[in-house]
Structure formats: C-alpha cells, structure tokens
Short mmCIF file of C-alpha atoms in Angstrom, two decimals:
data_model
loop_
_atom_site.label_atom_id
_atom_site.label_comp_id
_atom_site.label_asym_id
_atom_site.label_seq_id
_atom_site.Cartn_x
_atom_site.Cartn_y
_atom_site.Cartn_z
CA MET A 182 0.00 0.00 0.00
CA ASP A 183 2.90 2.37 0.71
CA ARG A 184 4.20 1.80 -2.82
CA PHE A 185 0.79 2.65 -4.24
CA TRP A 186 0.57 5.96 -2.35
CA ALA A 187 4.15 6.76 -3.38
CA ALA A 188 3.14 6.64 -7.06
CA PRO A 189 2.46 9.95 -8.87
CA PRO A 190 -1.06 11.23 -8.13
CA VAL A 191 -2.71 11.42 -11.58
CA THR A 192 -1.57 7.99 -12.74
CA ARG A 193 -2.35 6.49 -9.34
CA THR A 194 -5.90 7.84 -9.46
CA LEU A 195 -6.46 6.77 -13.09
CA THR A 196 -5.24 3.26 -12.38
CA ALA A 197 -7.27 2.89 -9.20
CA LEU A 198 -10.49 4.10 -10.85
CA THR A 199 -9.92 1.90 -13.90
CA PHE A 200 -9.32 -1.11 -11.69
CA ALA A 201 -12.43 -0.46 -9.59
CA GLN A 202 -14.80 0.20 -12.49
CA SER A 203 -13.50 -2.68 -14.62
CA ALA A 204 -13.73 -5.09 -11.70
CA LEU A 205 -17.34 -4.06 -11.09
CA VAL A 206 -18.28 -4.43 -14.77
CA TYR A 207 -16.61 -7.80 -15.32
CA GLY A 208 -17.78 -9.00 -11.93
CA GLY A 209 -21.39 -8.42 -13.01
CA LEU A 210 -22.07 -5.74 -10.40
CA LEU A 211 -22.22 -2.85 -12.87
CA GLY A 212 -23.63 -2.89 -16.37
CA ALA A 213 -21.23 -1.74 -19.09
CA HIS A 214 -24.08 0.23 -20.66
CA ARG A 215 -23.96 2.55 -17.64
CA VAL A 216 -20.34 3.64 -18.18
CA ILE A 217 -19.79 3.69 -21.96
CA PHE A 218 -19.90 6.89 -23.98
CA LEU A 219 -23.38 7.53 -25.38
CA PRO A 220 -23.66 11.16 -26.53
CA GLU A 221 -27.45 11.16 -26.59
CA LEU A 222 -27.50 10.56 -22.83
CA LEU A 223 -25.35 13.63 -22.19
CA PHE A 224 -28.15 15.92 -23.33
CA LYS A 225 -31.05 14.42 -21.43
CA LEU A 226 -32.26 15.70 -18.06
CA PRO A 227 -30.51 14.98 -15.83
CA PRO A 228 -27.45 14.40 -18.07
CA ASP A 229 -25.15 11.38 -17.56
CA LEU A 230 -22.07 13.54 -17.23
CA TRP A 231 -20.03 10.74 -15.66
CA ARG A 232 -19.83 9.05 -19.07
CA LEU A 233 -17.29 11.71 -20.09
CA PHE A 234 -14.89 10.11 -17.59
CA SER A 235 -16.06 6.52 -17.15
CA SER A 236 -15.55 5.80 -20.86
CA PHE A 237 -11.78 6.07 -20.25
CA LEU A 238 -11.83 3.70 -17.28
CA LEU A 239 -12.81 0.30 -18.67
CA THR A 240 -10.19 -2.28 -19.62
CA GLY A 241 -10.55 -5.22 -21.94
CA PRO A 242 -11.77 -8.54 -20.46
CA GLN A 243 -9.77 -11.48 -19.05
CA LEU A 244 -5.98 -11.10 -19.42
CA SER A 245 -6.39 -7.71 -21.02
CA PHE A 246 -7.71 -6.50 -17.65
CA ILE A 247 -4.22 -7.07 -16.19
CA PHE A 248 -2.25 -5.77 -19.15
CA ASP A 249 -4.31 -2.62 -19.61
CA LEU A 250 -3.81 -1.68 -15.97
CA TYR A 251 -0.14 -2.51 -16.11
CA PHE A 252 0.63 -0.43 -19.19
CA LEU A 253 -1.57 2.44 -18.04
CA PHE A 254 0.34 2.55 -14.77
CA THR A 255 3.79 1.94 -16.27
CA TYR A 256 3.76 4.51 -19.05
CA GLY A 257 1.66 7.01 -17.11
CA SER A 258 4.02 6.89 -14.15
CA GLY A 259 7.04 7.11 -16.43
CA LEU A 260 5.70 10.31 -17.96
CA GLU A 261 4.37 11.93 -14.81
CA THR A 262 7.55 11.33 -12.83
CA ASP A 263 10.41 11.47 -15.34
CA SER A 264 9.32 13.42 -18.42
CA PRO A 265 10.98 16.86 -18.67
CA ARG A 266 7.86 18.25 -20.32
CA PHE A 267 5.85 17.66 -17.12
CA SER A 268 8.33 19.14 -14.68
CA LEU A 269 5.92 21.57 -13.01
CA PRO A 270 3.00 20.61 -10.74
CA GLY A 271 -0.19 19.88 -12.66
CA ASP A 272 1.43 19.68 -16.11
CA PHE A 273 0.66 15.99 -16.51
CA PHE A 274 -2.96 16.56 -15.49
CA THR A 275 -3.26 19.23 -18.20
CA TYR A 276 -1.79 16.79 -20.71
CA VAL A 277 -4.25 14.03 -19.76
CA PHE A 278 -7.16 16.46 -19.93
CA PHE A 279 -6.13 17.64 -23.40
CA VAL A 280 -5.51 14.22 -24.97
CA ALA A 281 -8.71 12.84 -23.41
CA THR A 282 -10.70 15.71 -24.92
CA VAL A 283 -9.25 15.11 -28.39
CA ILE A 284 -9.92 11.36 -28.10
CA LEU A 285 -13.48 12.06 -26.99
CA LEU A 286 -14.14 14.33 -29.95
CA THR A 287 -12.52 12.07 -32.56
CA SER A 288 -13.10 8.50 -31.44
CA GLY A 289 -16.32 9.33 -29.62
CA TYR A 290 -18.20 11.88 -31.71
CA LEU A 291 -16.66 11.33 -35.15
CA LEU A 292 -16.15 7.54 -35.07
CA ASN A 293 -18.97 6.55 -32.69
CA GLY A 294 -16.63 4.87 -30.21
CA VAL A 295 -17.80 4.14 -26.70
CA ILE A 296 -14.67 3.07 -24.77
CA PHE A 297 -11.40 5.00 -25.00
CA THR A 298 -8.96 3.23 -22.67
CA SER A 299 -6.88 1.81 -25.53
CA ALA A 300 -6.55 5.22 -27.16
CA LEU A 301 -5.48 6.81 -23.87
CA ILE A 302 -2.82 4.14 -23.30
CA LEU A 303 -1.53 4.62 -26.84
CA ALA A 304 -1.33 8.39 -26.24
CA PHE A 305 0.86 7.72 -23.19
CA VAL A 306 3.06 5.36 -25.21
CA TYR A 307 3.45 7.89 -28.04
CA THR A 308 4.53 10.69 -25.71
CA PHE A 309 6.81 8.32 -23.81
CA ALA A 310 8.40 7.28 -27.11
CA GLN A 311 8.94 10.91 -28.16
CA ASP A 312 10.71 11.59 -24.87
CA ASN A 313 13.02 8.62 -25.52
CA ARG A 314 13.78 9.06 -29.22
CA GLY A 315 16.99 7.41 -30.35
CA ARG A 316 16.81 4.62 -27.81
CA LYS A 317 15.92 1.01 -28.44
CA THR A 318 13.23 -1.29 -27.08
CA ASN A 319 12.14 -4.86 -27.73
CA PHE A 320 8.87 -5.57 -29.47
CA TYR A 321 8.06 -9.29 -29.50
CA PHE A 322 11.32 -10.79 -30.79
CA PHE A 323 12.57 -7.67 -32.56
CA GLN A 324 14.52 -4.65 -31.44
CA ILE A 325 13.07 -1.40 -32.75
CA PRO A 326 13.66 2.32 -32.21
CA MET A 327 11.60 3.58 -29.30
CA GLU A 328 9.74 6.09 -31.48
CA MET A 329 8.37 3.21 -33.57
CA LEU A 330 6.72 1.49 -30.59
CA PRO A 331 3.28 3.15 -30.84
CA TRP A 332 3.16 2.44 -34.57
CA ALA A 333 4.15 -1.16 -34.03
CA MET A 334 1.38 -1.52 -31.46
CA LEU A 335 -1.07 0.06 -33.87
CA GLY A 336 0.01 -2.36 -36.60
CA ILE A 337 -0.62 -5.34 -34.34
CA THR A 338 -4.07 -3.97 -33.56
CA PHE A 339 -4.81 -3.70 -37.28
CA VAL A 340 -3.62 -7.26 -38.01
CA MET A 341 -5.47 -8.85 -35.10
CA TYR A 342 -8.70 -6.85 -34.97
CA GLY A 343 -9.03 -5.00 -38.26
CA TRP A 344 -9.06 -1.39 -39.32
CA PRO A 345 -11.98 -0.18 -37.15
CA ALA A 346 -10.15 -1.11 -33.94
CA ALA A 347 -6.92 0.41 -35.25
CA LEU A 348 -8.75 3.58 -36.27
CA HIS A 349 -10.18 4.03 -32.78
CA ALA A 350 -6.81 3.38 -31.15
CA SER A 351 -5.04 5.77 -33.54
CA THR A 352 -6.94 8.71 -32.08
CA GLY A 353 -4.64 8.39 -29.07
CA ILE A 354 -1.61 8.96 -31.30
CA LEU A 355 -3.37 11.90 -32.94
CA ALA A 356 -4.17 13.45 -29.57
CA ALA A 357 -0.64 13.01 -28.22
CA HIS A 358 0.89 14.41 -31.42
CA MET A 359 -1.38 17.44 -31.27
CA TYR A 360 -0.20 18.09 -27.73
CA ASP A 361 3.44 17.68 -28.81
CA PHE A 362 2.93 20.04 -31.76
CA LEU A 363 1.13 22.75 -29.80
CA THR A 364 3.45 22.72 -26.77
CA ARG A 365 6.86 21.92 -28.27
CA ILE A 366 7.14 21.87 -32.08
CA TYR A 367 5.16 24.99 -32.97
CA PRO A 368 6.59 27.24 -30.22
CA ALA A 369 10.16 26.05 -30.85
CA PHE A 370 10.23 25.95 -34.66
CA GLY A 371 7.25 28.02 -35.76
CA GLY A 372 7.77 30.95 -33.47
CA GLY A 373 4.30 30.57 -32.00
CA ARG A 374 3.06 30.70 -28.45
CA ASN A 375 2.24 27.74 -26.25
CA TYR A 376 -1.37 28.19 -25.23
CA LEU A 377 -1.66 24.84 -23.43
CA THR A 378 -0.21 26.04 -20.16
CA THR A 379 -1.37 24.67 -16.83
CA PRO A 380 -3.81 27.02 -15.05
CA ALA A 381 -2.62 28.56 -11.81
CA PHE A 382 -5.30 26.88 -9.69
CA VAL A 383 -4.27 23.47 -11.05
CA ARG A 384 -0.63 24.20 -10.17
CA ARG A 385 -1.61 25.21 -6.65
CA PHE A 386 -3.62 22.03 -6.21
CA PHE A 387 -0.79 19.74 -7.33
CA SER A 388 1.99 21.71 -5.67
CA ALA A 389 1.04 20.03 -2.39
CA TYR A 390 2.23 16.74 -3.83
CA VAL A 391 5.94 16.05 -3.37
CA PRO A 392 7.02 13.05 -5.50
CA ARG A 393 9.02 10.39 -3.75
CA SER A 394 11.00 9.12 -6.70
CA ALA A 395 13.01 6.70 -4.62
CA ASP A 396 9.87 4.83 -3.65
CA ARG A 397 7.99 4.88 -6.94
CA ALA A 398 5.95 1.75 -7.44
CA TYR A 399 6.10 1.33 -11.17
CA GLY A 400 9.81 0.49 -11.29
CA THR A 401 12.04 0.82 -14.31
CA ALA A 402 11.94 -2.64 -15.83
CA TYR A 403 10.11 -1.39 -18.92
CA ARG A 404 12.03 1.83 -19.39
CA PRO A 405 14.46 2.06 -22.34
CA THR A 406 18.14 2.05 -21.62
CA GLY A 407 20.55 4.87 -22.26
CA PRO A 408 22.42 5.36 -25.51
CA ALA A 409 25.39 3.41 -24.21
CA GLN A 410 23.26 0.28 -24.18
CA ASN A 411 21.69 -1.22 -27.26
CA SER A 412 18.53 -2.61 -25.80
CA SER A 413 16.13 -2.21 -22.96
CA PRO A 414 13.74 -4.44 -21.12
CA SER A 415 10.47 -4.15 -22.92
CA GLY A 416 6.90 -4.31 -21.80
CA TRP A 417 5.96 -5.68 -25.20
CA THR A 418 8.13 -8.77 -25.55
CA SER A 419 5.22 -10.76 -24.20
CA SER A 420 2.55 -8.59 -25.74
CA LEU A 421 0.62 -11.34 -27.50
CA GLN A 422 -1.85 -10.62 -24.71
CA SER A 423 -1.43 -6.86 -24.92
CA PRO A 424 -3.79 -4.07 -23.88
CA TRP A 425 -5.53 -4.67 -27.21
CA SER A 426 -6.31 -8.33 -26.41
CA GLY A 427 -10.00 -9.08 -26.53
CA ARG A 428 -10.76 -5.60 -27.75
CA GLY A 429 -12.52 -4.73 -30.97
CA PRO A 430 -13.90 -1.47 -32.30
CA GLY A 431 -15.28 0.87 -29.67
CA ARG A 432 -18.95 0.30 -30.51
CA ARG A 433 -18.68 -3.48 -30.41
CA LEU A 434 -16.94 -3.45 -27.04
CA GLY A 435 -19.57 -1.21 -25.55
CA ALA A 436 -22.25 -3.61 -26.60
CA ASN A 437 -20.76 -6.46 -24.56
#
C-alpha cells in the first residue's frame, strides 16, 4: 500500500479508478451500458455527465484486464515522474485532460466509439516514445527504435482486430501528437506561443504533492536504456496478450 501511495497522483488515481470500475463491470455488479460513452444521454435531463470520464476507465476482459492496468500505470508513471515536459505541478494533469478531450471528440463523436482506454494508453506510449527518441526497445522478438513502438502496437491492432479497432486506437496517437505540436514543435520551430499552459489553480492544487521518486511503485523494468546500451527491457516482448487483447472497435466493445 505504501508503494501505491508513493506513485504519482494522476496515474495512481487513473489506475485505481480503472481497476475499480472494470472489476465491477466484469464482476457483473455494474452494467457496461452505464459507463460507456453515449452522446445522446449527455443531453437528457438529468445528463449522464459521468460518461465523459467513465468511458476512459474500462479495460478489456480477461488477461487484457491485467495488461491494460499494467501499461496504463507503467507509461503514465514514467511520464508523470520522469518526463521533462511535465516538470511543473499539474502539467501531466493538463496533458491528460487535453488528450482525453481530443480522443473524446474524434473516437467518440466522429467515429462513434464508446470506450477509450486503448486510445489513452496509446497516447501515453506515443509521448513516452517521443521523450526517448533514439533509444531502443524490444517488441516481440525484434529490437526497434523507441519512437516506432506506438506504430508497431497500432500495426498489431490492425492485423489482429481490423481497421476499425486500429482507427479508434489511432486517435490516441493523434491526440498526443497534437499536444506535442502545440506545446513543443510549434513554439520552438514556428515561433508561435504555447497556449496549453497549466492554469494557476491546477498548479496550486498539485503543488502540495511532493514526488518520492526513490519509492515509486512502477519500477524501471520497462524503461528504455541509455544510448550506451543497445537494448532495454520491454513491456511488449510478451505482448501477445497486450492491452488490445479481446478488444474490438469501440462500438462493439460497448455492446458487450
């Protein structure tokens, strides 16, 4: 329990809520139809506003329940604790809010998706890969550049579950790239201004949290190694049962 509370706050909360909701759904105590994204129910009275959040908190079934939670926690913690782009209090929360909004608008409203956990995980992986460009990681039995990892995962999704599932998952890459463009690429190379700054009240809220990096729970087993090493332990060498296992297009999953 101490290791759990030592984890960074946003990832810790996301993982705990995803675990609780998924356990209730797959345990038969909560109907999936009550948590999936259904836009028409957001405009009734009273509106089901919780669907804006609960649609990001449902894993796949069976083994995917474990792997979704693991990768959500691993890559989320890696970003929230170690990424230089989230060095100030509340920056990672702003990032999650932005990518979740883009995923909601694209996968939800444009593509009629109902569950967005896979897209959120892929957004984390894309940003993690951008922070570790030039390093190597293992994917199945192959060593690939770290920046290729999200695309390799997307390719496996396409092969195993078809283009609709890959299309829904790809909105996570789109969202993460938009954040990268607006906060790093455009201000640095286009001379523009970064408008995605963390509000002052969010900074004040998260400034009370002091990370305890020595006690972090997620470990470093799935982090890439430094340039002096040619490989890193990979969270995807055993990814035949990956976060995408048992998951199809968003609408089909919501119907289960």
